[in-house]
JSON list of C-alpha atoms in Angstrom, two decimals:
[
{"chain": "R", "resi": 1, "resn": "PRO", "atom": "CA", "xyz": [28.92, -13.82, -11.93]},
{"chain": "R", "resi": 2, "resn": "THR", "atom": "CA", "xyz": [26.65, -11.65, -14.12]},
{"chain": "R", "resi": 3, "resn": "ALA", "atom": "CA", "xyz": [29.74, -9.70, -15.08]},
{"chain": "R", "resi": 4, "resn": "ALA", "atom": "CA", "xyz": [31.10, -12.85, -16.66]},
{"chain": "R", "resi": 5, "resn": "LEU", "atom": "CA", "xyz": [28.10, -12.96, -19.02]},
{"chain": "R", "resi": 6, "resn": "PHE", "atom": "CA", "xyz": [28.61, -9.30, -19.96]},
{"chain": "R", "resi": 7, "resn": "GLY", "atom": "CA", "xyz": [32.23, -10.13, -20.71]},
{"chain": "R", "resi": 8, "resn": "GLN", "atom": "CA", "xyz": [31.27, -12.50, -23.50]},
{"chain": "R", "resi": 9, "resn": "PRO", "atom": "CA", "xyz": [31.22, -11.38, -27.15]},
{"chain": "R", "resi": 10, "resn": "SER", "atom": "CA", "xyz": [27.42, -12.01, -27.11]},
{"chain": "R", "resi": 11, "resn": "PRO", "atom": "CA", "xyz": [26.01, -11.93, -23.53]},
{"chain": "R", "resi": 12, "resn": "ALA", "atom": "CA", "xyz": [22.59, -13.11, -24.72]},
{"chain": "R", "resi": 13, "resn": "ASP", "atom": "CA", "xyz": [24.03, -16.15, -26.51]},
{"chain": "R", "resi": 14, "resn": "ALA", "atom": "CA", "xyz": [26.21, -16.90, -23.45]},
{"chain": "R", "resi": 15, "resn": "ALA", "atom": "CA", "xyz": [23.10, -16.82, -21.26]},
{"chain": "R", "resi": 16, "resn": "GLY", "atom": "CA", "xyz": [21.31, -19.17, -23.61]},
{"chain": "R", "resi": 17, "resn": "ALA", "atom": "CA", "xyz": [24.24, -21.65, -23.41]},
{"chain": "R", "resi": 18, "resn": "LEU", "atom": "CA", "xyz": [24.26, -21.35, -19.61]},
{"chain": "R", "resi": 19, "resn": "LEU", "atom": "CA", "xyz": [20.50, -22.11, -19.35]},
{"chain": "R", "resi": 20, "resn": "ARG", "atom": "CA", "xyz": [20.83, -25.04, -21.80]},
{"chain": "R", "resi": 21, "resn": "GLU", "atom": "CA", "xyz": [23.66, -26.64, -19.75]},
{"chain": "R", "resi": 22, "resn": "ALA", "atom": "CA", "xyz": [21.67, -26.12, -16.58]},
{"chain": "R", "resi": 23, "resn": "LEU", "atom": "CA", "xyz": [18.65, -27.89, -18.16]},
{"chain": "R", "resi": 24, "resn": "LEU", "atom": "CA", "xyz": [20.78, -30.81, -19.37]},
{"chain": "R", "resi": 25, "resn": "LEU", "atom": "CA", "xyz": [22.52, -31.21, -15.97]},
{"chain": "R", "resi": 26, "resn": "ASP", "atom": "CA", "xyz": [19.33, -30.55, -13.95]},
{"chain": "R", "resi": 27, "resn": "ALA", "atom": "CA", "xyz": [21.26, -27.76, -12.19]},
{"chain": "R", "resi": 28, "resn": "GLN", "atom": "CA", "xyz": [20.22, -24.54, -10.55]},
{"chain": "R", "resi": 29, "resn": "VAL", "atom": "CA", "xyz": [21.62, -21.27, -11.87]},
{"chain": "R", "resi": 30, "resn": "LEU", "atom": "CA", "xyz": [22.65, -18.60, -9.43]},
{"chain": "R", "resi": 31, "resn": "LEU", "atom": "CA", "xyz": [23.42, -15.20, -10.91]},
{"chain": "R", "resi": 32, "resn": "GLU", "atom": "CA", "xyz": [25.63, -13.11, -8.61]},
{"chain": "R", "resi": 33, "resn": "GLY", "atom": "CA", "xyz": [25.72, -9.32, -8.93]},
{"chain": "R", "resi": 34, "resn": "ALA", "atom": "CA", "xyz": [22.36, -9.12, -10.70]},
{"chain": "R", "resi": 35, "resn": "GLU", "atom": "CA", "xyz": [22.05, -5.39, -9.97]},
{"chain": "R", "resi": 36, "resn": "SER", "atom": "CA", "xyz": [24.05, -4.89, -13.24]},
{"chain": "R", "resi": 37, "resn": "LEU", "atom": "CA", "xyz": [21.04, -6.24, -15.17]},
{"chain": "R", "resi": 38, "resn": "THR", "atom": "CA", "xyz": [19.00, -3.14, -14.36]},
{"chain": "R", "resi": 39, "resn": "ALA", "atom": "CA", "xyz": [20.87, -0.94, -16.85]},
{"chain": "R", "resi": 40, "resn": "ALA", "atom": "CA", "xyz": [18.86, 0.54, -19.79]},
{"chain": "R", "resi": 41, "resn": "ASP", "atom": "CA", "xyz": [21.38, -0.20, -22.57]},
{"chain": "R", "resi": 42, "resn": "GLU", "atom": "CA", "xyz": [20.63, -2.66, -25.36]},
{"chain": "R", "resi": 43, "resn": "ALA", "atom": "CA", "xyz": [23.11, -5.33, -24.17]},
{"chain": "R", "resi": 44, "resn": "SER", "atom": "CA", "xyz": [21.43, -5.45, -20.72]},
{"chain": "R", "resi": 45, "resn": "ALA", "atom": "CA", "xyz": [17.97, -5.56, -22.36]},
{"chain": "R", "resi": 46, "resn": "ARG", "atom": "CA", "xyz": [19.01, -8.49, -24.56]},
{"chain": "R", "resi": 47, "resn": "LEU", "atom": "CA", "xyz": [20.57, -10.33, -21.65]},
{"chain": "R", "resi": 48, "resn": "ARG", "atom": "CA", "xyz": [17.39, -9.87, -19.53]},
{"chain": "R", "resi": 49, "resn": "MET", "atom": "CA", "xyz": [15.32, -11.27, -22.41]},
{"chain": "R", "resi": 50, "resn": "ALA", "atom": "CA", "xyz": [17.55, -14.26, -22.83]},
{"chain": "R", "resi": 51, "resn": "LEU", "atom": "CA", "xyz": [17.52, -15.01, -19.09]},
{"chain": "R", "resi": 52, "resn": "GLY", "atom": "CA", "xyz": [13.76, -14.42, -18.87]},
{"chain": "R", "resi": 53, "resn": "SER", "atom": "CA", "xyz": [13.14, -17.05, -21.57]},
{"chain": "R", "resi": 54, "resn": "SER", "atom": "CA", "xyz": [13.98, -19.85, -19.18]},
{"chain": "R", "resi": 55, "resn": "SER", "atom": "CA", "xyz": [11.03, -21.91, -17.96]},
{"chain": "R", "resi": 56, "resn": "ARG", "atom": "CA", "xyz": [12.87, -22.81, -14.74]},
{"chain": "R", "resi": 57, "resn": "PRO", "atom": "CA", "xyz": [13.45, -20.69, -11.58]},
{"chain": "R", "resi": 58, "resn": "LEU", "atom": "CA", "xyz": [16.55, -18.56, -11.42]},
{"chain": "R", "resi": 59, "resn": "LEU", "atom": "CA", "xyz": [18.35, -17.42, -8.27]},
{"chain": "R", "resi": 60, "resn": "MET", "atom": "CA", "xyz": [19.93, -13.97, -8.19]},
{"chain": "R", "resi": 61, "resn": "THR", "atom": "CA", "xyz": [21.88, -12.01, -5.67]},
{"chain": "R", "resi": 62, "resn": "SER", "atom": "CA", "xyz": [21.92, -8.28, -5.67]},
{"chain": "R", "resi": 63, "resn": "ASN", "atom": "CA", "xyz": [23.40, -5.45, -3.67]},
{"chain": "R", "resi": 64, "resn": "GLY", "atom": "CA", "xyz": [21.34, -2.81, -5.44]},
{"chain": "R", "resi": 65, "resn": "VAL", "atom": "CA", "xyz": [18.12, -1.09, -4.57]},
{"chain": "R", "resi": 66, "resn": "ASP", "atom": "CA", "xyz": [16.50, -1.69, -7.94]},
{"chain": "R", "resi": 67, "resn": "GLN", "atom": "CA", "xyz": [15.84, -5.32, -8.72]},
{"chain": "R", "resi": 68, "resn": "PRO", "atom": "CA", "xyz": [16.00, -6.56, -12.28]},
{"chain": "R", "resi": 69, "resn": "ARG", "atom": "CA", "xyz": [12.81, -7.61, -14.02]},
{"chain": "R", "resi": 70, "resn": "LEU", "atom": "CA", "xyz": [13.72, -10.32, -16.48]},
{"chain": "R", "resi": 71, "resn": "ALA", "atom": "CA", "xyz": [10.52, -10.64, -18.44]},
{"chain": "R", "resi": 72, "resn": "ALA", "atom": "CA", "xyz": [6.89, -9.61, -18.34]},
{"chain": "R", "resi": 73, "resn": "GLY", "atom": "CA", "xyz": [4.75, -12.17, -16.55]},
{"chain": "R", "resi": 74, "resn": "ARG", "atom": "CA", "xyz": [7.72, -13.75, -14.83]},
{"chain": "R", "resi": 75, "resn": "HIS", "atom": "CA", "xyz": [7.30, -13.67, -11.08]},
{"chain": "R", "resi": 76, "resn": "LEU", "atom": "CA", "xyz": [9.94, -12.10, -8.85]},
{"chain": "R", "resi": 77, "resn": "VAL", "atom": "CA", "xyz": [10.19, -13.13, -5.25]},
{"chain": "R", "resi": 78, "resn": "THR", "atom": "CA", "xyz": [12.52, -11.00, -3.17]},
{"chain": "R", "resi": 79, "resn": "ARG", "atom": "CA", "xyz": [14.10, -11.98, 0.13]},
{"chain": "R", "resi": 80, "resn": "GLU", "atom": "CA", "xyz": [15.99, -9.41, 2.12]},
{"chain": "R", "resi": 81, "resn": "VAL", "atom": "CA", "xyz": [19.15, -10.80, 3.75]},
{"chain": "R", "resi": 82, "resn": "GLY", "atom": "CA", "xyz": [20.13, -8.64, 6.66]},
{"chain": "R", "resi": 83, "resn": "ILE", "atom": "CA", "xyz": [23.53, -8.29, 8.35]},
{"chain": "R", "resi": 84, "resn": "ALA", "atom": "CA", "xyz": [23.68, -10.18, 11.67]},
{"chain": "R", "resi": 85, "resn": "ALA", "atom": "CA", "xyz": [23.25, -8.19, 14.82]},
{"chain": "R", "resi": 86, "resn": "THR", "atom": "CA", "xyz": [26.40, -6.77, 16.48]},
{"chain": "R", "resi": 87, "resn": "HIS", "atom": "CA", "xyz": [26.54, -9.34, 19.31]},
{"chain": "R", "resi": 88, "resn": "GLN", "atom": "CA", "xyz": [25.99, -12.16, 16.87]},
{"chain": "R", "resi": 89, "resn": "ARG", "atom": "CA", "xyz": [28.92, -10.97, 14.69]},
{"chain": "R", "resi": 90, "resn": "GLU", "atom": "CA", "xyz": [31.04, -10.71, 17.86]},
{"chain": "R", "resi": 91, "resn": "GLU", "atom": "CA", "xyz": [30.38, -14.37, 18.66]},
{"chain": "R", "resi": 92, "resn": "ILE", "atom": "CA", "xyz": [31.28, -15.47, 15.09]},
{"chain": "R", "resi": 93, "resn": "TRP", "atom": "CA", "xyz": [34.53, -13.49, 15.18]},
{"chain": "R", "resi": 94, "resn": "ARG", "atom": "CA", "xyz": [35.33, -14.96, 18.63]},
{"chain": "R", "resi": 95, "resn": "GLN", "atom": "CA", "xyz": [34.87, -18.50, 17.31]},
{"chain": "R", "resi": 96, "resn": "LEU", "atom": "CA", "xyz": [36.87, -17.97, 14.17]},
{"chain": "R", "resi": 97, "resn": "LEU", "atom": "CA", "xyz": [39.69, -15.80, 15.61]},
{"chain": "R", "resi": 98, "resn": "PRO", "atom": "CA", "xyz": [40.05, -16.37, 19.38]},
{"chain": "R", "resi": 99, "resn": "ASP", "atom": "CA", "xyz": [43.30, -14.35, 19.44]},
{"chain": "R", "resi": 100, "resn": "VAL", "atom": "CA", "xyz": [41.66, -10.99, 18.63]},
{"chain": "R", "resi": 101, "resn": "ALA", "atom": "CA", "xyz": [39.29, -8.81, 20.58]},
{"chain": "R", "resi": 102, "resn": "ALA", "atom": "CA", "xyz": [36.01, -9.97, 19.04]},
{"chain": "R", "resi": 103, "resn": "GLY", "atom": "CA", "xyz": [33.87, -7.21, 20.55]},
{"chain": "R", "resi": 104, "resn": "GLU", "atom": "CA", "xyz": [36.09, -4.50, 19.03]},
{"chain": "R", "resi": 105, "resn": "ILE", "atom": "CA", "xyz": [36.28, -6.16, 15.64]},
{"chain": "R", "resi": 106, "resn": "ALA", "atom": "CA", "xyz": [32.46, -6.60, 15.51]},
{"chain": "R", "resi": 107, "resn": "SER", "atom": "CA", "xyz": [32.00, -2.99, 16.51]},
{"chain": "R", "resi": 108, "resn": "LEU", "atom": "CA", "xyz": [34.24, -1.60, 13.84]},
{"chain": "R", "resi": 109, "resn": "TYR", "atom": "CA", "xyz": [33.36, -3.79, 10.86]},
{"chain": "R", "resi": 110, "resn": "ARG", "atom": "CA", "xyz": [29.70, -4.10, 9.99]},
{"chain": "R", "resi": 111, "resn": "VAL", "atom": "CA", "xyz": [29.96, -7.01, 7.56]},
{"chain": "R", "resi": 112, "resn": "GLY", "atom": "CA", "xyz": [27.88, -10.07, 6.83]},
{"chain": "R", "resi": 113, "resn": "VAL", "atom": "CA", "xyz": [28.61, -13.63, 7.98]},
{"chain": "R", "resi": 114, "resn": "GLY", "atom": "CA", "xyz": [30.05, -14.70, 4.61]},
{"chain": "R", "resi": 115, "resn": "ALA", "atom": "CA", "xyz": [32.42, -11.73, 4.60]},
{"chain": "R", "resi": 116, "resn": "ILE", "atom": "CA", "xyz": [33.49, -12.54, 8.17]},
{"chain": "R", "resi": 117, "resn": "LEU", "atom": "CA", "xyz": [34.43, -16.05, 7.08]},
{"chain": "R", "resi": 118, "resn": "ARG", "atom": "CA", "xyz": [36.51, -14.76, 4.21]},
{"chain": "R", "resi": 119, "resn": "CYS", "atom": "CA", "xyz": [38.14, -12.02, 6.25]},
{"chain": "R", "resi": 120, "resn": "ALA", "atom": "CA", "xyz": [38.98, -14.47, 8.99]},
{"chain": "R", "resi": 121, "resn": "ASP", "atom": "CA", "xyz": [40.68, -16.77, 6.41]},
{"chain": "R", "resi": 122, "resn": "GLY", "atom": "CA", "xyz": [42.54, -13.76, 5.02]},
{"chain": "R", "resi": 123, "resn": "ALA", "atom": "CA", "xyz": [43.73, -12.68, 8.47]},
{"chain": "R", "resi": 124, "resn": "ARG", "atom": "CA", "xyz": [45.03, -16.18, 9.26]},
{"chain": "R", "resi": 125, "resn": "LEU", "atom": "CA", "xyz": [46.86, -16.16, 5.96]},
{"chain": "R", "resi": 126, "resn": "ARG", "atom": "CA", "xyz": [48.49, -12.84, 6.75]},
{"chain": "R", "resi": 127, "resn": "ALA", "atom": "CA", "xyz": [49.61, -14.20, 10.16]},
{"chain": "R", "resi": 128, "resn": "ARG", "atom": "CA", "xyz": [51.14, -17.24, 8.52]},
{"chain": "R", "resi": 129, "resn": "VAL", "atom": "CA", "xyz": [53.06, -15.06, 6.04]},
{"chain": "R", "resi": 130, "resn": "ARG", "atom": "CA", "xyz": [54.48, -13.31, 9.15]},
{"chain": "R", "resi": 131, "resn": "SER", "atom": "CA", "xyz": [55.43, -16.82, 10.48]},
{"chain": "R", "resi": 132, "resn": "SER", "atom": "CA", "xyz": [53.11, -16.18, 13.41]},
{"chain": "R", "resi": 133, "resn": "GLN", "atom": "CA", "xyz": [50.46, -18.46, 14.92]},
{"chain": "R", "resi": 134, "resn": "ALA", "atom": "CA", "xyz": [48.61, -15.53, 16.52]},
{"chain": "R", "resi": 135, "resn": "VAL", "atom": "CA", "xyz": [46.28, -13.35, 14.39]},
{"chain": "R", "resi": 136, "resn": "THR", "atom": "CA", "xyz": [46.38, -9.66, 15.34]},
{"chain": "R", "resi": 137, "resn": "HIS", "atom": "CA", "xyz": [44.00, -6.75, 14.84]},
{"chain": "R", "resi": 138, "resn": "VAL", "atom": "CA", "xyz": [46.32, -5.48, 12.09]},
{"chain": "R", "resi": 139, "resn": "ASP", "atom": "CA", "xyz": [45.84, -8.79, 10.22]},
{"chain": "R", "resi": 140, "resn": "VAL", "atom": "CA", "xyz": [42.04, -8.45, 10.45]},
{"chain": "R", "resi": 141, "resn": "ALA", "atom": "CA", "xyz": [42.10, -4.83, 9.39]},
{"chain": "R", "resi": 142, "resn": "GLY", "atom": "CA", "xyz": [44.25, -5.63, 6.35]},
{"chain": "R", "resi": 143, "resn": "SER", "atom": "CA", "xyz": [41.96, -8.56, 5.42]},
{"chain": "R", "resi": 144, "resn": "VAL", "atom": "CA", "xyz": [38.80, -6.45, 5.67]},
{"chain": "R", "resi": 145, "resn": "ARG", "atom": "CA", "xyz": [40.39, -3.68, 3.69]},
{"chain": "R", "resi": 146, "resn": "ALA", "atom": "CA", "xyz": [41.33, -6.10, 0.96]},
{"chain": "R", "resi": 147, "resn": "GLU", "atom": "CA", "xyz": [37.82, -7.59, 0.90]},
{"chain": "R", "resi": 148, "resn": "PHE", "atom": "CA", "xyz": [36.01, -4.29, 0.70]},
{"chain": "R", "resi": 149, "resn": "GLU", "atom": "CA", "xyz": [38.49, -1.97, -0.89]},
{"chain": "R", "resi": 150, "resn": "THR", "atom": "CA", "xyz": [36.42, 0.86, -2.31]},
{"chain": "R", "resi": 151, "resn": "ASP", "atom": "CA", "xyz": [37.52, 3.40, -4.89]},
{"chain": "R", "resi": 152, "resn": "LEU", "atom": "CA", "xyz": [36.66, 6.73, -3.33]},
{"chain": "R", "resi": 153, "resn": "GLY", "atom": "CA", "xyz": [39.21, 8.53, -5.42]},
{"chain": "R", "resi": 154, "resn": "THR", "atom": "CA", "xyz": [36.61, 10.53, -7.38]},
{"chain": "R", "resi": 155, "resn": "VAL", "atom": "CA", "xyz": [35.00, 11.96, -4.29]},
{"chain": "R", "resi": 156, "resn": "ALA", "atom": "CA", "xyz": [37.58, 11.85, -1.50]},
{"chain": "R", "resi": 157, "resn": "SER", "atom": "CA", "xyz": [41.24, 11.59, -0.79]},
{"chain": "R", "resi": 158, "resn": "LYS", "atom": "CA", "xyz": [42.77, 9.02, 1.57]},
{"chain": "R", "resi": 159, "resn": "VAL", "atom": "CA", "xyz": [44.66, 10.66, 4.48]},
{"chain": "R", "resi": 160, "resn": "ASP", "atom": "CA", "xyz": [47.64, 9.03, 6.12]},
{"chain": "R", "resi": 161, "resn": "VAL", "atom": "CA", "xyz": [48.58, 10.41, 9.61]},
{"chain": "R", "resi": 162, "resn": "SER", "atom": "CA", "xyz": [52.17, 10.23, 10.77]},
{"chain": "R", "resi": 163, "resn": "GLN", "atom": "CA", "xyz": [51.60, 11.82, 14.15]},
{"chain": "R", "resi": 164, "resn": "THR", "atom": "CA", "xyz": [50.97, 10.01, 17.42]},
{"chain": "R", "resi": 165, "resn": "TRP", "atom": "CA", "xyz": [48.86, 10.81, 20.50]},
{"chain": "R", "resi": 166, "resn": "GLU", "atom": "CA", "xyz": [51.99, 12.31, 22.12]},
{"chain": "R", "resi": 167, "resn": "ASP", "atom": "CA", "xyz": [51.93, 15.04, 19.46]},
{"chain": "R", "resi": 168, "resn": "LEU", "atom": "CA", "xyz": [48.42, 16.13, 20.34]},
{"chain": "R", "resi": 169, "resn": "VAL", "atom": "CA", "xyz": [48.16, 19.05, 22.85]},
{"chain": "R", "resi": 170, "resn": "VAL", "atom": "CA", "xyz": [44.59, 19.74, 24.05]},
{"chain": "R", "resi": 171, "resn": "PRO", "atom": "CA", "xyz": [42.91, 20.59, 27.40]},
{"chain": "R", "resi": 172, "resn": "ASP", "atom": "CA", "xyz": [42.26, 17.63, 29.71]},
{"chain": "R", "resi": 173, "resn": "GLU", "atom": "CA", "xyz": [38.49, 17.91, 29.15]},
{"chain": "R", "resi": 174, "resn": "THR", "atom": "CA", "xyz": [38.90, 17.74, 25.44]},
{"chain": "R", "resi": 175, "resn": "GLY", "atom": "CA", "xyz": [41.29, 14.81, 25.75]},
{"chain": "R", "resi": 176, "resn": "ARG", "atom": "CA", "xyz": [38.72, 12.91, 27.83]},
{"chain": "R", "resi": 177, "resn": "THR", "atom": "CA", "xyz": [36.03, 13.56, 25.27]},
{"chain": "R", "resi": 178, "resn": "ILE", "atom": "CA", "xyz": [38.23, 12.19, 22.48]},
{"chain": "R", "resi": 179, "resn": "ALA", "atom": "CA", "xyz": [39.07, 9.15, 24.56]},
{"chain": "R", "resi": 180, "resn": "GLU", "atom": "CA", "xyz": [35.34, 8.58, 25.19]},
{"chain": "R", "resi": 181, "resn": "LEU", "atom": "CA", "xyz": [34.69, 8.80, 21.44]},
{"chain": "R", "resi": 182, "resn": "VAL", "atom": "CA", "xyz": [37.29, 6.10, 20.78]},
{"chain": "R", "resi": 183, "resn": "ASP", "atom": "CA", "xyz": [35.83, 3.88, 23.44]},
{"chain": "R", "resi": 184, "resn": "GLN", "atom": "CA", "xyz": [32.32, 4.41, 22.08]},
{"chain": "R", "resi": 185, "resn": "LEU", "atom": "CA", "xyz": [33.47, 3.17, 18.67]},
{"chain": "R", "resi": 186, "resn": "ARG", "atom": "CA", "xyz": [35.53, 0.35, 20.17]},
{"chain": "R", "resi": 187, "resn": "HIS", "atom": "CA", "xyz": [32.72, -1.01, 22.37]},
{"chain": "R", "resi": 188, "resn": "ARG", "atom": "CA", "xyz": [29.68, -0.57, 20.19]},
{"chain": "R", "resi": 189, "resn": "SER", "atom": "CA", "xyz": [29.22, -4.36, 20.11]},
{"chain": "R", "resi": 190, "resn": "THR", "atom": "CA", "xyz": [28.75, -4.50, 23.89]},
{"chain": "R", "resi": 191, "resn": "VAL", "atom": "CA", "xyz": [26.42, -1.53, 24.13]},
{"chain": "R", "resi": 192, "resn": "LEU", "atom": "CA", "xyz": [24.28, -2.11, 21.00]},
{"chain": "R", "resi": 193, "resn": "GLY", "atom": "CA", "xyz": [24.32, -5.90, 21.06]},
{"chain": "R", "resi": 194, "resn": "ARG", "atom": "CA", "xyz": [24.76, -7.43, 24.50]},
{"chain": "R", "resi": 195, "resn": "TRP", "atom": "CA", "xyz": [23.08, -4.56, 26.30]},
{"chain": "R", "resi": 196, "resn": "GLY", "atom": "CA", "xyz": [20.26, -4.49, 23.79]},
{"chain": "R", "resi": 197, "resn": "PHE", "atom": "CA", "xyz": [20.37, -0.81, 22.78]},
{"chain": "R", "resi": 198, "resn": "GLN", "atom": "CA", "xyz": [20.20, -1.68, 19.07]},
{"chain": "R", "resi": 199, "resn": "ARG", "atom": "CA", "xyz": [16.61, -2.84, 19.55]},
{"chain": "R", "resi": 200, "resn": "LYS", "atom": "CA", "xyz": [15.72, 0.28, 21.45]},
{"chain": "R", "resi": 201, "resn": "LEU", "atom": "CA", "xyz": [17.35, 2.77, 19.09]},
{"chain": "R", "resi": 202, "resn": "GLY", "atom": "CA", "xyz": [16.27, 1.14, 15.81]},
{"chain": "R", "resi": 203, "resn": "LYS", "atom": "CA", "xyz": [18.26, 3.36, 13.53]},
{"chain": "R", "resi": 204, "resn": "GLY", "atom": "CA", "xyz": [20.81, 6.13, 13.74]},
{"chain": "R", "resi": 205, "resn": "LEU", "atom": "CA", "xyz": [23.36, 3.68, 15.04]},
{"chain": "R", "resi": 206, "resn": "GLY", "atom": "CA", "xyz": [26.31, 5.35, 13.41]},
{"chain": "R", "resi": 207, "resn": "THR", "atom": "CA", "xyz": [28.64, 7.76, 15.15]},
{"chain": "R", "resi": 208, "resn": "THR", "atom": "CA", "xyz": [29.14, 11.37, 14.07]},
{"chain": "R", "resi": 209, "resn": "ALA", "atom": "CA", "xyz": [31.73, 13.69, 15.60]},
{"chain": "R", "resi": 210, "resn": "LEU", "atom": "CA", "xyz": [32.05, 17.46, 15.01]},
{"chain": "R", "resi": 211, "resn": "PHE", "atom": "CA", "xyz": [35.55, 18.96, 15.62]},
{"chain": "R", "resi": 212, "resn": "SER", "atom": "CA", "xyz": [35.35, 22.76, 15.97]},
{"chain": "R", "resi": 213, "resn": "GLY", "atom": "CA", "xyz": [38.28, 25.19, 16.18]},
{"chain": "R", "resi": 214, "resn": "GLU", "atom": "CA", "xyz": [40.53, 27.63, 14.40]},
{"chain": "R", "resi": 215, "resn": "PRO", "atom": "CA", "xyz": [42.78, 26.39, 11.56]},
{"chain": "R", "resi": 216, "resn": "GLY", "atom": "CA", "xyz": [45.85, 24.58, 12.82]},
{"chain": "R", "resi": 217, "resn": "THR", "atom": "CA", "xyz": [44.40, 23.48, 16.15]},
{"chain": "R", "resi": 218, "resn": "GLY", "atom": "CA", "xyz": [44.53, 19.80, 15.29]},
{"chain": "R", "resi": 219, "resn": "LYS", "atom": "CA", "xyz": [41.05, 18.96, 14.10]},
{"chain": "R", "resi": 220, "resn": "SER", "atom": "CA", "xyz": [42.19, 16.83, 11.14]},
{"chain": "R", "resi": 221, "resn": "MET", "atom": "CA", "xyz": [45.01, 15.27, 13.19]},
{"chain": "R", "resi": 222, "resn": "VAL", "atom": "CA", "xyz": [42.51, 14.14, 15.83]},
{"chain": "R", "resi": 223, "resn": "ALA", "atom": "CA", "xyz": [40.35, 12.49, 13.20]},
{"chain": "R", "resi": 224, "resn": "GLY", "atom": "CA", "xyz": [43.41, 10.77, 11.75]},
{"chain": "R", "resi": 225, "resn": "LEU", "atom": "CA", "xyz": [44.62, 9.61, 15.18]},
{"chain": "R", "resi": 226, "resn": "ILE", "atom": "CA", "xyz": [41.15, 8.15, 15.99]},
{"chain": "R", "resi": 227, "resn": "ALA", "atom": "CA", "xyz": [41.19, 6.24, 12.67]},
{"chain": "R", "resi": 228, "resn": "LYS", "atom": "CA", "xyz": [44.77, 5.09, 13.22]},
{"chain": "R", "resi": 229, "resn": "GLU", "atom": "CA", "xyz": [43.94, 3.95, 16.77]},
{"chain": "R", "resi": 230, "resn": "LEU", "atom": "CA", "xyz": [41.01, 1.85, 15.49]},
{"chain": "R", "resi": 231, "resn": "GLY", "atom": "CA", "xyz": [42.78, 0.47, 12.45]},
{"chain": "R", "resi": 232, "resn": "LEU", "atom": "CA", "xyz": [40.46, 2.28, 9.99]},
{"chain": "R", "resi": 233, "resn": "ASP", "atom": "CA", "xyz": [41.18, 4.24, 6.81]},
{"chain": "R", "resi": 234, "resn": "LEU", "atom": "CA", "xyz": [40.50, 7.93, 6.87]},
{"chain": "R", "resi": 235, "resn": "TYR", "atom": "CA", "xyz": [39.05, 9.71, 3.83]},
{"chain": "R", "resi": 236, "resn": "GLN", "atom": "CA", "xyz": [38.67, 13.47, 3.45]}
]
């Protein structure tokens, strides 16, 4: 992890020791989280210089838009690794966790193959802790949440909803529209993946809902109930 180098008293010296060991062992170095190398501070510049002094290839993984340039004249080859298509993720979930609705899980959680493997392991562990052989949607949701827990506290507040669908009073037509929205989110894998609409639409594959009405009519409650129904966190 690149963060482990930054955690040393002298990141540049630590990088030098790492490259020396790799040379002696004829090993390949893989730097994870290399987006942190793009910072403009002196420590980052020294670390880039130390890593760039290597005469051997380096592998780096990055989630950032800007890619680190280690040294002038050193070639950078970038390979974009995309997230598997919805129907492919569905098949992976189905093979790993046959007890859960794979289509629904793939529709709700747009994560890569490696993350799916880790989340599936976490979900099985949660089931074992409950002394259960069957993995549930709740186990998967908890595992995904633990894997990708994001601190949105500076820009949003997490909302917990205690109400149920029985507490919601709306006209029949509005109720049907809400149910259709839940189904749309739940069955995205089928529509976008197996039916091929993802290739036709290209982008704009997310779902946006606008709730309109006077204060106190239940707009926030509906948003919370939808999130609760699907096992997702709601932030406001």
